[in-house]
Coordinates of C-alpha atoms in Angstrom, one line a residue:
M1 CA -2.9 -13.0 14.9
A2 CA -5.2 -10.6 13.1
N3 CA -7.6 -10.7 11.4
T4 CA -8.6 -6.6 10.3
A5 CA -6.7 -4.3 9.6
A6 CA -6.3 -0.7 7.9
A7 CA -4.1 0.3 5.7
L8 CA -2.6 3.0 2.8
H9 CA -1.8 2.0 -0.4
I10 CA -0.4 3.3 -3.3
L11 CA -0.5 1.6 -7.2
V12 CA 1.2 2.2 -10.5
K13 CA 1.5 0.8 -12.6
H14 CA 5.6 0.4 -12.6
E15 CA 8.2 -1.3 -10.9
D16 CA 10.6 1.8 -11.4
K17 CA 8.0 4.4 -10.2
A18 CA 7.6 1.8 -7.5
K19 CA 11.4 2.3 -6.4
D20 CA 11.1 5.3 -7.0
L21 CA 8.3 6.5 -4.9
L22 CA 9.4 3.9 -2.4
A23 CA 12.8 6.3 -2.5
Q24 CA 10.6 9.6 -2.0
L25 CA 8.8 8.4 1.3
E26 CA 12.4 6.6 3.3
K27 CA 13.8 9.8 3.0
G28 CA 11.2 11.8 4.3
A29 CA 8.2 12.7 1.4
N30 CA 4.0 12.5 3.2
F31 CA 2.0 9.4 1.9
Q32 CA -0.6 10.5 1.3
T33 CA 0.4 13.8 -0.4
L34 CA 2.3 10.5 -2.9
A35 CA -1.1 8.6 -3.5
K36 CA -3.1 11.5 -4.2
K37 CA -0.6 12.6 -6.6
H38 CA 0.8 8.8 -8.3
S39 CA -1.7 6.1 -7.4
T40 CA -3.9 4.5 -10.4
C41 CA -6.4 3.4 -7.4
P42 CA -9.9 5.0 -7.3
S43 CA -8.7 5.3 -2.9
G44 CA -5.2 7.5 -3.9
K45 CA -8.1 10.7 -4.3
K46 CA -8.3 9.6 -0.5
G47 CA -4.6 10.0 0.3
G48 CA -4.4 6.1 -1.0
S49 CA -7.1 4.7 2.2
L50 CA -8.5 1.5 1.8
G51 CA -9.5 2.2 5.6
E52 CA -10.6 -1.7 7.3
F53 CA -10.7 -4.8 5.8
R54 CA -10.3 -8.8 7.1
K55 CA -7.8 -11.2 6.3
G56 CA -8.1 -12.3 2.9
D57 CA -10.2 -9.3 1.8
M58 CA -7.4 -8.5 -0.6
V59 CA -5.9 -10.2 -3.0
P60 CA -2.9 -12.7 -1.5
P61 CA -0.1 -11.1 -2.2
F62 CA -0.9 -8.1 -1.2
D63 CA -2.9 -9.9 1.9
K64 CA 0.2 -11.5 3.1
A65 CA 2.3 -8.3 2.6
V66 CA -0.4 -6.9 5.0
F67 CA -0.7 -8.8 8.2
T68 CA 3.1 -9.5 7.9
G69 CA 5.0 -6.0 7.1
A70 CA 6.1 -3.7 9.1
I71 CA 3.0 -1.5 10.7
L72 CA 3.5 3.0 10.3
K73 CA 6.6 2.3 7.8
P74 CA 6.1 1.8 3.6
I75 CA 5.9 -1.9 1.8
G76 CA 7.1 -2.7 -2.1
P77 CA 6.5 -2.9 -4.3
V78 CA 4.6 -5.3 -3.8
K79 CA 3.4 -6.9 -7.7
T80 CA -0.2 -8.6 -8.3
K81 CA -2.5 -8.2 -11.1
F82 CA -3.4 -4.9 -10.8
G83 CA 0.5 -3.2 -10.3
Y84 CA 2.9 -2.3 -7.7
H85 CA 1.6 -1.2 -4.0
I86 CA 3.4 0.4 -1.5
I87 CA 1.6 0.1 1.2
K88 CA 1.4 1.5 5.2
V89 CA -0.1 -0.4 7.3
L90 CA -1.6 1.5 9.3
Y91 CA -2.4 -1.3 12.4
R92 CA -4.0 -4.5 13.1
T93 CA -6.7 -5.4 15.3

């Protein structure tokens, strides 16, 4: 079972926007470019990079998506108290 992961994410306020971004990603859009343009999280400036974090560091729905979702494929929208996330897990260790 993985205890750490690294991920990128895009955070937006509305589910429709998250679904639109997910559709763009599925058509081959660049995750980091979209994060810089659309994410409301400060990590957006870094292409959505959250770096490496431990299981349990993030809010539960986000944590669950990161530790159970596909690696290197966009996951989402994942709803948390912050809004809607599109997540790209880079690796789990």
